[in-house]
Amino acid sequence: MIPKVFREVIDLGDGREISIETGKLAKQAHGSVVVQSGKCMLLCTVVSNYEQKDLNFLPLTVDYREKFAAAGRYPGGFFKREARPSDGEVLTMRLVDRVLRPLFPKDYHSETQVMIQLMSHDPEVMPDAMAGLAASAAIQLSDFPFECAISEARVGRVNGEFVINPTPAQMEESDLDMMIGASADSVMMVEGEMDEISEEEMADAIKFAHEAIKVQCAAQLRLAEAFGKKAVREYEPEREDLDLEKKVHDMAYDKVYAIAKAGSAKHERSAAFQQIKEDIKATFSEEELADYGGLVSDYYRKAEKAAIRDLTLNEGLRLDGRKTDEIRPIWCEVDYLPSTHGSAVFTRGETQALATVTLGTSRDANQIDMPSQEGEERFYLHYNFPPFCTGEARPIRGTSRREVGHGNLAQRALKGMIPADCPYTVRVVSEVLESNGSSSMATVCSGTMALMDAGVQMTKPVSGIAMGLISDANSGKYAVLSDILGDEDHLGDMDFKVTGTADGITACQMDIKVKGLSYEILVNALQQARAGRLHILEKLTDTIAKPNADVKEHAPTMVTRRVPNEFIGALIGPGGKVIQEMQKETETTIVINEDPVTEEGIVEILGVGKKGIDAVMAKIDAILFKPTVGSVYEVKVIKMLDFGAVVEYLDAPGNEVLLHVSELAWERTENVSDVVNMGDVFDVKYFGLDPRTRKEKVSRKALLPKPEGYVARPPRDDKRPSGRDNNRGRDNRGRDNRRDDRKPREDKKED
């Protein structure tokens, strides 16, 4: 018996719809929905254990996976099953997690898992735009303590018009790609890339997406109501003691305020705060600490946060002594590493990133193999955040989700400034060496300089800055903080990272922690971020004003050549013999791709030094060589024959032609060696295909003066008698009636 199915439909306003359905699949989960648009279907399930973990954070796991069967494909690689998530899947997990996590109660510590799976793929639908909707809808059907429905939407702009959840074809024409996460009341998350748009245009895009999200949130509530809204589960809340909270606050607040106002360095400040905490704990007995020592620590952190926020709101001062719009000291250096193709160090305060650039061929492109996306990246950036950069020692367990996310942000910031005609595959790697405040923005800055140092002809340099916000709803006060510290990231109401050129924004990432943030404050914050970006950009261009004209001497030069389709085989050779020998002899890397439109061969030649590349180009010229009728060419004798000499075109080594003995000289030539010898160089005239022999004809004698009194031999008369009966045909060859006179053959005797 098919269970009752509940369904809600969201109209996107342009003929497309999104449906949310529950009641048919995965009913043992605490909440499950199927979200569908076109043929794209996502299954989302949510489960949260009823036991509280002894932790001071929510152990929430958001998992997003795309099944290859959804697109009718097999997984790549040796093992034909889905394994570790791709970077694209990790980025979608992060987008959903960042919106969901703040909406759970701070004292809810049950292990919670959100699983989203692409079960059916539609090439006209981008599934990541519906993942947040699916997660929130499933939670609305559960008994989780969750504040309110949320959703996420992608916004693009095609021909000046904003579009919600655009198709891949529309995204090709869009000048921005933004994902916005929000509830019906407040925007909570923004991430995307843009084509140098203004701060006001960015705010308009956020507003447009928010209106669509309100509709999606309303649909979730209707579905939950129809399905039957469950009572919110009871859970054991964290222990509270208001008297203890006040006592700790009174003991800590003034001391923390004084240290924060002193403007000290990170380690010095951290040590001072730790000492205040230890002094407070020392006022309690061992029995008291055993009973509620954890509360003392929690209340201390709360008092510390309050004191630092008040200092900024009341006096406009920050932990390191800066004013709200002040940028930390910056120093930069390029060409730091002697063996890389490009390198740069960017240091801002206590944050430092070392970026390297490596140049390669299309063979080095980053392959993307997902059910929802296939292709390659010719520009990509990797970000590494080792534990020593924050003075910690911990094991490295592969690339973290954070590293994937920060690297993707920096990549999106820079990729629009890589010219379309850049012949290289470009890989940037950022090694974060120190971190206290946005290392992803330091990566953007060091990456820009390293690219210019490598000779990549960036259209414009890009800089980035991390901003913060501290606000007080009661007083209406707020402070926008430029170039935030790590501590300010945690205690603020908004942290956002903005990258761009002097002319506009290229990428952004925002997490908004305060409800009902006005667009006026948002635009003001973006304008302050622009001033900070331009200040940092000036520091970058003071270090390296423009891209180096050429790559470094030890870096490879790339030359691209187009070859007609019919010559590709000759260039590759049987079993790849020709191209392999060429690469070995010239010490180059040669890659041949086919233009899908013209079907021409696109030959990439990568080599260090001009000599090897010139040799490859000469070989290609030789393979493509086509002599012109009536033209004169210099040739060299490479083989002697009885009936002529084989000569090679000097302009096209490897291209040979027979110079017949009759074309050596005007006089009759008995021996070829009487006229030419091995290694002789001379000119010949090209006559094209000889109509009689159907072979190419060249002549030496055509370029020589005729001897005095020379008489040309008369042309051969093909109809002249030749001593035989020219009237003989196939059936009459001078053997008239021969078969008729022959005696019958005697039968072969039997043994």
XYZ file of C-alpha atoms in Angstrom:
751
model
C 0.000 0.000 0.000
C 1.444 3.349 -1.030
C 1.451 5.745 1.931
C -0.182 9.131 1.791
C 2.030 11.702 0.122
C 2.078 15.392 1.031
C 3.280 17.907 -1.534
C 3.872 21.632 -1.901
C 4.779 23.486 -5.104
C 6.877 26.653 -5.370
C 6.419 28.770 -8.498
C 9.693 30.358 -9.629
C 7.760 32.816 -11.786
C 9.117 31.887 -15.208
C 7.312 28.623 -15.874
C 9.615 26.559 -13.661
C 8.553 24.974 -10.391
C 10.107 23.351 -7.327
C 8.092 20.731 -5.489
C 8.609 19.462 -1.928
C 7.200 16.020 -1.165
C 7.152 13.822 1.924
C 5.514 10.616 3.123
C 6.823 8.147 0.546
C 10.556 7.629 1.153
C 12.854 7.153 4.188
C 10.123 7.224 6.819
C 12.366 5.996 9.659
C 14.407 9.183 9.481
C 13.237 11.936 11.828
C 12.378 13.996 8.762
C 12.660 13.330 5.033
C 11.693 15.160 1.845
C 12.155 14.832 -1.897
C 12.742 18.175 -3.595
C 12.249 18.191 -7.360
C 12.700 20.668 -10.203
C 12.358 19.318 -13.721
C 13.984 15.893 -13.645
C 16.343 16.857 -10.815
C 15.464 15.131 -7.519
C 17.136 15.529 -4.130
C 16.412 13.250 -1.184
C 17.158 14.848 2.185
C 16.965 13.024 5.525
C 17.654 14.362 9.002
C 18.305 12.453 12.221
C 19.284 13.730 15.655
C 20.066 11.449 18.579
C 18.066 11.909 21.760
C 21.106 11.698 24.050
C 22.955 14.933 24.728
C 26.721 14.808 24.118
C 29.058 16.102 26.805
C 30.325 18.835 24.513
C 30.164 22.615 24.362
C 29.185 22.690 20.686
C 26.612 21.114 18.363
C 28.004 17.987 16.646
C 26.213 18.707 13.374
C 27.218 16.927 10.169
C 25.878 18.080 6.811
C 26.556 15.617 4.016
C 25.802 16.223 0.339
C 26.482 13.545 -2.261
C 25.748 13.203 -5.961
C 25.038 9.671 -7.165
C 26.511 8.889 -10.586
C 23.484 6.758 -11.411
C 21.469 9.985 -11.210
C 23.075 11.021 -14.494
C 23.255 7.507 -15.971
C 27.019 7.353 -15.517
C 29.639 5.156 -13.889
C 32.005 6.536 -11.250
C 35.486 7.162 -12.593
C 38.587 5.404 -11.313
C 39.377 1.797 -10.579
C 36.702 1.156 -7.935
C 33.321 1.750 -9.510
C 31.530 3.213 -6.527
C 31.190 6.615 -4.937
C 33.869 7.223 -2.292
C 35.229 10.424 -0.756
C 33.285 13.591 -1.595
C 34.492 15.829 -4.392
C 35.396 19.472 -3.771
C 32.101 20.491 -5.366
C 30.159 18.346 -2.900
C 32.185 19.705 0.032
C 31.404 23.282 -1.014
C 27.673 22.498 -1.044
C 27.937 20.925 2.426
C 29.551 24.120 3.727
C 26.874 26.336 2.204
C 24.110 24.408 3.987
C 25.960 24.002 7.286
C 26.644 27.721 7.618
C 22.932 28.566 7.517
C 21.608 25.696 9.641
C 24.084 25.690 12.523
C 23.200 29.088 14.121
C 19.485 28.165 14.269
C 19.893 25.289 16.718
C 19.819 26.264 20.414
C 23.271 26.969 21.825
C 22.722 24.365 24.544
C 21.579 21.626 22.129
C 24.440 19.129 21.828
C 22.836 15.974 20.385
C 24.628 14.442 17.436
C 22.724 15.567 14.335
C 23.106 14.461 10.750
C 21.672 16.021 7.607
C 22.101 13.896 4.478
C 21.256 15.266 1.033
C 21.560 13.051 -2.041
C 21.156 13.818 -5.719
C 19.054 10.883 -6.907
C 18.090 12.110 -10.390
C 19.934 14.719 -12.426
C 18.577 17.216 -14.917
C 21.257 19.003 -16.997
C 19.068 22.127 -16.974
C 18.943 22.305 -13.161
C 21.804 23.143 -10.771
C 21.064 20.950 -7.738
C 23.217 22.762 -5.155
C 20.767 25.688 -5.244
C 18.048 23.441 -3.749
C 20.143 21.724 -1.049
C 19.389 24.312 1.657
C 15.666 24.173 0.876
C 15.707 20.372 1.161
C 17.585 20.427 4.484
C 15.291 22.971 6.109
C 12.108 21.278 4.820
C 13.188 17.948 6.326
C 13.975 19.624 9.658
C 10.540 21.292 9.671
C 8.997 17.802 9.558
C 11.089 16.631 12.527
C 10.863 17.357 16.249
C 14.225 19.149 16.371
C 14.506 22.363 18.386
C 15.132 24.605 15.378
C 14.412 28.309 15.299
C 12.752 28.840 11.915
C 12.577 27.687 8.309
C 15.332 28.825 5.987
C 16.214 28.332 2.346
C 18.955 29.089 -0.110
C 18.761 30.379 -3.651
C 21.197 31.123 -6.426
C 20.859 34.475 -8.166
C 22.340 35.354 -11.545
C 21.991 38.392 -13.784
C 21.367 37.958 -17.493
C 21.078 41.027 -19.741
C 20.690 43.212 -16.670
C 17.838 41.145 -15.174
C 18.188 39.078 -11.993
C 17.249 35.389 -12.260
C 16.536 32.946 -9.424
C 18.167 29.514 -9.742
C 19.324 30.108 -13.337
C 20.034 27.226 -15.692
C 23.626 26.361 -16.624
C 23.055 28.016 -20.014
C 21.908 31.222 -18.315
C 24.910 31.103 -16.001
C 27.186 31.196 -19.040
C 25.758 34.652 -19.797
C 25.475 35.871 -16.198
C 27.841 38.459 -14.745
C 27.363 37.186 -11.194
C 26.853 33.885 -9.402
C 25.655 34.312 -5.811
C 24.183 31.898 -3.272
C 22.086 33.528 -0.574
C 20.839 31.759 2.560
C 18.087 33.369 4.612
C 15.018 32.955 6.775
C 11.829 34.867 6.060
C 13.129 37.673 8.303
C 16.877 37.823 7.862
C 19.683 37.177 5.415
C 22.217 34.856 7.026
C 24.752 33.816 4.391
C 26.055 35.159 1.093
C 28.709 33.650 -1.129
C 29.560 34.157 -4.763
C 31.628 35.578 -7.573
C 30.982 38.647 -9.685
C 32.267 40.481 -12.716
C 33.445 43.652 -10.943
C 30.015 44.774 -9.744
C 29.382 47.657 -7.352
C 28.426 47.410 -3.687
C 24.907 48.667 -4.457
C 24.420 46.045 -7.184
C 25.470 43.354 -4.756
C 22.935 44.539 -2.181
C 20.209 44.567 -4.858
C 21.020 40.950 -5.767
C 20.734 39.919 -2.108
C 17.349 41.644 -1.803
C 16.080 39.910 -4.948
C 17.104 36.485 -3.684
C 15.595 37.143 -0.258
C 12.152 37.744 -1.757
C 12.272 34.329 -3.459
C 13.464 32.683 -0.233
C 10.465 34.050 1.667
C 8.175 32.133 -0.722
C 10.182 28.932 -0.210
C 10.028 29.266 3.585
C 6.253 29.695 3.452
C 5.911 26.505 1.375
C 7.853 24.530 4.012
C 5.536 25.725 6.762
C 2.460 24.736 4.756
C 3.917 21.276 4.142
C 4.712 20.793 7.842
C 1.209 21.891 8.790
C -0.414 19.486 6.321
C 1.851 16.613 7.366
C 1.259 17.269 11.029
C 3.654 19.471 12.937
C 5.433 17.465 15.631
C 5.892 18.747 19.154
C 9.447 19.942 19.737
C 11.414 17.322 21.645
C 12.503 17.923 25.171
C 16.191 17.820 25.940
C 18.299 18.443 28.966
C 19.406 22.070 28.790
C 22.735 23.309 29.969
C 23.016 24.053 33.644
C 22.572 27.723 34.555
C 23.407 29.752 37.651
C 22.546 33.442 37.311
C 24.227 34.401 40.568
C 27.442 32.687 39.493
C 27.217 34.371 36.096
C 26.972 37.812 37.708
C 29.827 37.036 40.091
C 32.163 35.955 37.275
C 31.096 38.914 35.125
C 31.876 41.387 37.899
C 35.267 39.781 38.536
C 36.280 39.649 34.880
C 34.700 42.525 32.965
C 36.856 45.488 34.065
C 40.109 43.507 33.887
C 39.329 42.228 30.394
C 38.298 45.718 29.286
C 41.645 47.142 30.485
C 43.721 44.494 28.728
C 41.679 44.843 25.532
C 42.155 48.612 25.612
C 45.925 48.246 26.022
C 46.246 47.024 22.418
C 48.651 44.119 22.785
C 49.793 41.360 20.427
C 47.918 38.057 20.059
C 50.023 35.786 22.289
C 50.580 38.434 24.935
C 46.866 39.252 25.012
C 45.827 35.590 25.116
C 48.170 34.921 28.007
C 46.748 37.898 29.924
C 43.160 36.768 29.382
C 44.081 33.252 30.449
C 45.601 34.623 33.647
C 42.372 36.477 34.486
C 40.456 33.255 34.032
C 42.873 31.311 36.236
C 42.720 33.999 38.941
C 38.928 33.794 38.982
C 39.009 30.014 39.225
C 41.473 30.303 42.123
C 38.788 32.030 44.192
C 36.740 28.828 44.176
C 37.448 25.706 46.168
C 38.318 22.403 44.526
C 34.867 21.094 45.424
C 33.193 24.115 43.833
C 35.273 23.787 40.667
C 34.477 20.090 40.469
C 30.794 20.957 40.725
C 30.521 23.930 38.363
C 33.999 24.675 36.988
C 32.680 24.343 33.447
C 30.137 27.086 34.120
C 32.874 29.372 35.423
C 34.752 28.979 32.124
C 31.603 29.569 30.073
C 30.640 32.662 32.032
C 34.174 34.010 31.793
C 34.069 33.712 27.990
C 30.725 35.505 27.997
C 32.111 38.369 30.102
C 35.209 38.605 27.927
C 33.090 38.888 24.799
C 30.896 41.583 26.355
C 33.886 43.666 27.462
C 35.614 43.571 24.071
C 32.400 44.426 22.196
C 31.678 47.325 24.572
C 35.195 48.708 24.113
C 34.672 48.886 20.367
C 31.156 50.329 20.533
C 31.974 52.881 23.265
C 35.483 53.998 22.335
C 36.016 52.808 18.771
C 39.073 50.814 19.858
C 40.014 47.230 19.123
C 42.036 44.444 20.710
C 45.292 45.423 19.019
C 44.800 49.159 19.532
C 43.558 49.966 16.039
C 40.619 52.158 15.102
C 37.652 50.481 13.438
C 38.694 51.313 9.868
C 42.440 50.888 10.302
C 44.389 48.206 8.411
C 47.297 46.391 10.040
C 50.838 47.023 8.703
C 51.535 45.243 5.417
C 54.749 44.112 3.784
C 55.080 42.173 0.542
C 57.792 40.481 -1.494
C 57.820 38.789 -4.904
C 60.215 36.282 -6.489
C 61.006 34.893 -3.053
C 61.455 31.261 -4.168
C 64.165 30.870 -6.840
C 62.910 27.671 -8.490
C 59.159 28.263 -8.775
C 57.555 29.796 -11.858
C 56.247 32.609 -9.670
C 56.084 33.348 -5.935
C 55.071 36.051 -3.486
C 54.849 36.634 0.270
C 52.032 38.737 1.705
C 52.109 39.648 5.402
C 49.415 41.701 7.111
C 49.839 41.998 10.867
C 50.052 38.437 12.217
C 48.730 36.808 9.050
C 51.110 35.591 6.350
C 50.619 33.646 3.119
C 53.244 32.378 0.677
C 51.825 31.757 -2.804
C 53.431 29.866 -5.675
C 52.449 29.619 -9.338
C 53.103 26.674 -11.648
C 52.573 26.882 -15.421
C 51.604 23.839 -17.468
C 49.778 22.515 -20.518
C 46.150 21.485 -20.926
C 47.245 18.041 -19.750
C 47.682 19.612 -16.281
C 44.117 20.954 -16.101
C 42.062 20.067 -13.032
C 39.472 17.490 -14.104
C 35.955 17.907 -12.702
C 33.960 14.677 -12.733
C 30.636 15.004 -10.948
C 27.190 13.763 -11.980
C 26.029 17.388 -12.166
C 29.188 18.823 -13.712
C 31.900 17.621 -16.054
C 34.796 19.576 -17.471
C 38.170 20.966 -16.569
C 39.700 24.008 -14.938
C 42.664 25.687 -16.625
C 43.073 27.964 -13.596
C 42.785 26.608 -10.077
C 43.985 27.444 -6.581
C 44.790 25.235 -3.589
C 44.944 26.521 -0.006
C 46.835 24.835 2.840
C 46.367 25.687 6.525
C 48.983 23.757 8.548
C 48.642 23.682 12.354
C 51.878 25.591 12.995
C 50.352 28.752 11.492
C 48.349 29.217 14.705
C 51.049 27.831 17.015
C 49.351 24.454 17.410
C 50.454 20.835 17.084
C 47.824 18.455 15.735
C 47.720 15.610 13.225
C 46.972 16.352 9.571
C 44.078 14.203 8.337
C 43.978 15.180 4.686
C 42.459 18.338 3.220
C 39.827 19.840 5.516
C 36.485 21.237 4.382
C 37.691 24.634 5.554
C 40.727 24.459 3.287
C 38.525 23.510 0.329
C 36.153 26.397 1.041
C 38.803 29.062 1.557
C 40.710 27.932 -1.520
C 37.547 28.089 -3.609
C 36.824 31.645 -2.447
C 40.318 32.800 -3.419
C 40.079 30.986 -6.755
C 36.776 32.686 -7.584
C 38.283 36.044 -6.619
C 41.163 35.715 -9.092
C 39.923 33.609 -11.994
C 37.977 36.393 -13.703
C 41.216 38.346 -14.136
C 43.018 35.545 -15.988
C 42.726 36.453 -19.695
C 40.814 34.060 -21.935
C 43.788 33.756 -24.286
C 46.208 32.667 -21.533
C 47.863 29.616 -23.131
C 48.844 27.979 -19.838
C 47.142 25.855 -17.277
C 47.853 27.837 -14.097
C 47.975 26.351 -10.590
C 48.298 28.626 -7.556
C 49.104 27.155 -4.146
C 48.823 29.212 -0.965
C 50.741 28.093 2.109
C 49.424 29.906 5.176
C 52.432 30.443 7.446
C 50.786 32.626 10.111
C 47.139 33.225 10.867
C 45.365 35.804 12.971
C 42.685 37.240 10.728
C 41.632 36.230 7.286
C 44.216 33.988 5.662
C 41.918 33.508 2.639
C 42.191 37.217 1.863
C 45.954 37.042 2.352
C 45.849 34.203 -0.185
C 44.097 36.447 -2.706
C 46.739 39.153 -2.242
C 49.752 36.834 -2.391
C 48.154 34.969 -5.310
C 47.775 38.194 -7.296
C 51.433 39.096 -6.846
C 52.663 35.567 -7.574
C 50.663 35.480 -10.818
C 52.153 38.789 -11.935
C 55.614 37.605 -10.892
C 55.131 34.487 -13.043
C 54.341 36.602 -16.107
C 50.641 35.688 -16.245
C 49.081 38.707 -17.912
C 46.330 39.413 -15.379
C 43.761 41.890 -16.614
C 43.796 43.717 -13.273
C 45.268 43.034 -9.825
C 42.883 41.829 -7.105
C 42.983 42.435 -3.356
C 40.787 41.183 -0.532
C 39.809 42.182 2.973
C 37.949 40.553 5.874
C 35.418 42.757 7.654
C 33.448 42.453 10.881
C 30.449 44.036 12.539
C 29.583 44.690 16.162
C 26.091 46.034 16.855
C 23.752 46.716 19.759
C 20.057 46.490 18.922
C 19.038 48.326 22.100
C 21.167 51.442 21.593
C 21.266 51.304 17.821
C 25.052 51.575 17.883
C 27.150 49.594 15.458
C 30.778 49.463 14.367
C 32.137 48.063 11.127
C 35.630 46.617 11.604
C 38.164 46.570 8.785
C 40.739 43.775 8.601
C 39.436 41.739 11.548
C 41.478 39.600 13.906
C 40.671 35.976 14.627
C 39.165 36.942 18.001
C 36.985 39.599 16.374
C 35.717 37.000 13.922
C 34.282 34.965 16.830
C 32.769 37.779 18.873
C 31.247 39.849 16.052
C 27.747 39.871 14.564
C 28.904 39.520 10.981
C 32.089 38.534 9.267
C 32.416 39.040 5.572
C 35.203 38.791 3.083
C 35.205 40.914 -0.063
C 37.639 40.781 -2.965
C 37.879 42.951 -6.020
C 39.784 45.210 -8.366
C 39.851 48.977 -8.313
C 36.676 48.849 -10.423
C 34.445 46.396 -8.568
C 33.806 43.242 -6.535
C 34.957 39.869 -7.873
C 33.969 37.565 -4.960
C 32.471 37.631 -1.493
C 31.626 35.429 1.478
C 29.395 36.588 4.332
C 28.074 35.032 7.518
C 25.530 37.288 9.222
C 24.851 36.350 12.849
C 22.442 39.131 13.823
C 18.762 39.130 12.865
C 17.236 41.829 10.751
C 20.459 43.431 9.579
C 19.430 46.499 7.585
C 20.562 46.907 4.008
C 21.778 50.380 4.958
C 24.294 48.877 7.387
C 25.225 46.229 4.812
C 25.959 48.811 2.106
C 27.922 50.982 4.573
C 29.973 47.940 5.543
C 30.640 47.136 1.881
C 31.712 50.735 1.212
C 34.149 50.616 4.142
C 35.412 47.308 2.791
C 36.045 48.984 -0.579
C 38.229 51.644 1.041
C 40.199 48.903 2.790
C 40.550 46.890 -0.436
C 41.937 49.886 -2.301
C 44.433 50.566 0.478
C 45.693 46.981 0.328
C 45.689 47.047 -3.487
C 48.032 50.043 -3.383
C 50.473 48.043 -1.248
C 50.404 45.196 -3.778
C 51.011 47.432 -6.792
C 53.811 49.250 -4.967
C 55.536 45.853 -4.765
C 54.819 44.781 -8.349
C 52.993 47.287 -10.527
C 52.100 45.041 -13.444
C 52.693 41.491 -14.682
C 56.205 40.701 -15.831
C 56.407 40.820 -19.612
C 57.807 37.287 -19.890
C 57.981 34.138 -17.846
C 61.147 33.469 -15.879
C 64.175 31.957 -17.586
C 63.675 28.610 -15.849
C 59.907 28.623 -16.425
C 58.424 27.039 -19.528
C 57.279 29.081 -22.493
C 54.051 28.032 -24.145
C 53.481 28.305 -27.903
C 50.223 27.238 -29.515
C 49.906 26.191 -33.133
C 46.868 25.114 -35.164
C 47.292 22.198 -37.542
C 44.798 21.044 -40.211
C 43.099 17.811 -39.237
C 44.641 15.779 -42.056
C 48.176 16.426 -40.736
C 47.585 15.353 -37.112
C 48.355 11.715 -37.905
C 51.671 12.619 -39.511
C 52.567 14.771 -36.513
C 51.814 11.981 -34.032
C 53.327 9.199 -36.130
C 52.698 5.452 -35.921
C 52.165 4.560 -32.269
C 53.124 8.119 -31.294
C 56.683 7.611 -32.552
C 57.094 11.018 -34.226
C 55.788 13.122 -31.337
C 57.666 11.105 -28.725
C 60.961 11.470 -30.572
C 60.305 15.186 -30.999
C 59.734 15.657 -27.268
C 62.874 13.695 -26.426
C 65.106 15.501 -28.920
C 63.827 19.004 -28.122
C 63.209 18.552 -24.363
C 59.713 19.942 -24.724
C 56.208 18.811 -23.824
C 53.804 18.577 -26.758
C 50.060 18.189 -26.311
C 47.586 17.889 -29.181
C 43.890 18.632 -28.676
C 41.113 18.837 -31.226
C 39.039 21.968 -31.693
C 35.446 20.710 -31.362
C 34.187 23.308 -33.836
C 36.780 23.420 -36.623
C 38.198 19.935 -35.904
C 41.669 21.428 -36.279
C 44.486 20.140 -34.132
C 45.578 22.570 -31.399
C 49.232 21.853 -30.671
C 50.611 23.106 -27.340
C 54.404 23.259 -27.121
C 55.824 23.825 -23.645
C 59.545 24.162 -23.179
C 62.289 25.978 -21.331
C 64.347 27.958 -23.810
C 63.697 29.018 -27.381
C 65.839 26.426 -29.122
C 63.652 23.396 -28.410
C 60.405 25.205 -29.219
C 61.858 26.506 -32.515
C 62.888 22.960 -33.419
C 59.350 21.681 -32.850
C 57.887 24.544 -34.843
C 60.275 23.775 -37.695
C 59.205 20.124 -37.626
C 55.554 21.146 -37.774
C 56.332 23.501 -40.650
C 57.997 20.612 -42.436
C 54.991 18.359 -41.945
C 52.645 21.088 -43.154
C 54.861 22.009 -46.113
C 53.072 22.139 -49.481
C 55.188 23.352 -52.439
C 53.556 25.777 -54.860
C 53.505 25.134 -58.605
C 55.973 27.409 -60.371
C 57.965 28.202 -57.235
C 61.690 27.644 -56.813
C 63.036 25.756 -53.765
C 66.483 25.002 -52.437
C 67.095 21.275 -52.084
C 69.795 18.895 -50.967
C 70.672 15.508 -52.444
C 70.099 12.796 -49.840
C 70.049 9.653 -52.021
C 71.498 8.638 -55.400
C 69.557 6.312 -57.736
C 70.175 4.974 -61.263
C 67.257 6.990 -62.612
C 67.627 10.186 -60.605
C 68.363 11.706 -57.213
C 66.167 11.997 -54.131
C 66.328 15.549 -52.841
C 65.071 17.116 -49.609
C 63.601 20.598 -49.326
C 65.904 22.606 -47.067
C 62.973 24.710 -45.852
C 61.063 21.566 -44.892
C 63.385 18.833 -43.629
C 61.874 15.399 -44.070
C 59.988 16.344 -47.216
C 61.564 14.483 -50.143
C 60.948 14.368 -53.874
C 62.514 12.518 -56.820
C 64.534 14.602 -59.259
C 64.400 12.443 -62.399
C 67.573 11.984 -64.441
C 65.859 13.644 -67.395
C 65.423 16.856 -65.348
C 69.023 17.192 -64.226
C 70.387 18.972 -67.278
C 69.496 19.885 -70.852
C 72.131 17.496 -72.180
C 71.505 13.801 -72.134
C 72.686 12.387 -68.804
C 74.028 8.861 -68.773
C 74.983 8.763 -65.083
C 73.353 10.808 -62.347
C 76.733 11.277 -60.673
C 77.969 13.119 -63.779
C 75.750 16.050 -62.750
C 75.067 15.851 -58.978
C 76.489 14.063 -55.939
C 75.430 13.295 -52.370
C 75.073 16.450 -50.261
C 74.930 18.853 -53.224
C 72.642 21.853 -52.651
C 70.940 23.627 -55.551
C 67.620 25.079 -56.676
C 64.784 23.273 -58.403
C 61.489 24.400 -59.847
C 58.287 22.701 -58.752
C 55.802 21.678 -61.474
C 53.188 19.876 -59.386
C 51.945 16.430 -60.361
C 53.251 14.999 -63.602
C 50.110 14.023 -65.589
C 51.880 10.983 -67.041
C 53.444 9.486 -63.866
C 51.020 11.057 -61.330
C 54.043 11.870 -59.168
C 55.430 15.206 -58.050
C 57.805 16.705 -60.576
C 60.735 19.017 -59.935
C 63.347 20.163 -62.401
C 66.884 21.438 -62.123
C 67.367 22.001 -65.813
C 64.350 24.343 -65.960
C 66.442 26.888 -64.064
C 69.491 26.485 -66.332
C 70.022 28.284 -69.658
C 69.535 26.124 -72.734
C 72.793 25.232 -74.484
C 73.385 26.998 -77.821
C 71.943 24.994 -80.676
C 69.946 22.801 -78.362
C 67.214 20.877 -80.158
C 64.532 19.271 -78.076
C 63.820 15.675 -78.791
C 60.468 15.246 -80.491
C 57.699 14.073 -78.183
C 57.023 10.406 -78.209
C 54.234 9.305 -80.546
C 52.162 6.826 -78.660
C 50.499 5.759 -81.969
C 53.710 4.970 -83.837
C 54.374 1.322 -84.905
C 56.520 -0.514 -82.438
C 57.383 -3.658 -84.434
C 54.287 -5.311 -83.165
C 50.749 -5.379 -84.382
C 49.326 -2.242 -82.765
C 45.884 -3.464 -83.614
C 46.171 -6.296 -81.244
C 43.646 -6.147 -78.513
C 43.172 -8.109 -75.360
C 41.532 -10.876 -77.370
C 43.812 -10.609 -80.435
C 47.501 -10.524 -79.580
C 49.126 -11.947 -82.750
C 48.156 -15.426 -81.812
C 45.327 -15.759 -84.299
C 43.469 -19.039 -84.038
C 46.298 -20.421 -82.000
C 43.968 -22.091 -79.576
C 41.921 -23.472 -82.456
C 44.985 -25.264 -83.970
C 46.062 -26.738 -80.678
C 45.338 -30.427 -80.303
C 42.989 -31.481 -77.571
C 44.837 -32.346 -74.384
C 44.961 -36.009 -73.698
C 43.163 -37.110 -70.599
C 45.461 -37.669 -67.722
C 46.140 -41.290 -67.246
C 44.808 -42.786 -64.104
C 47.321 -44.413 -61.825
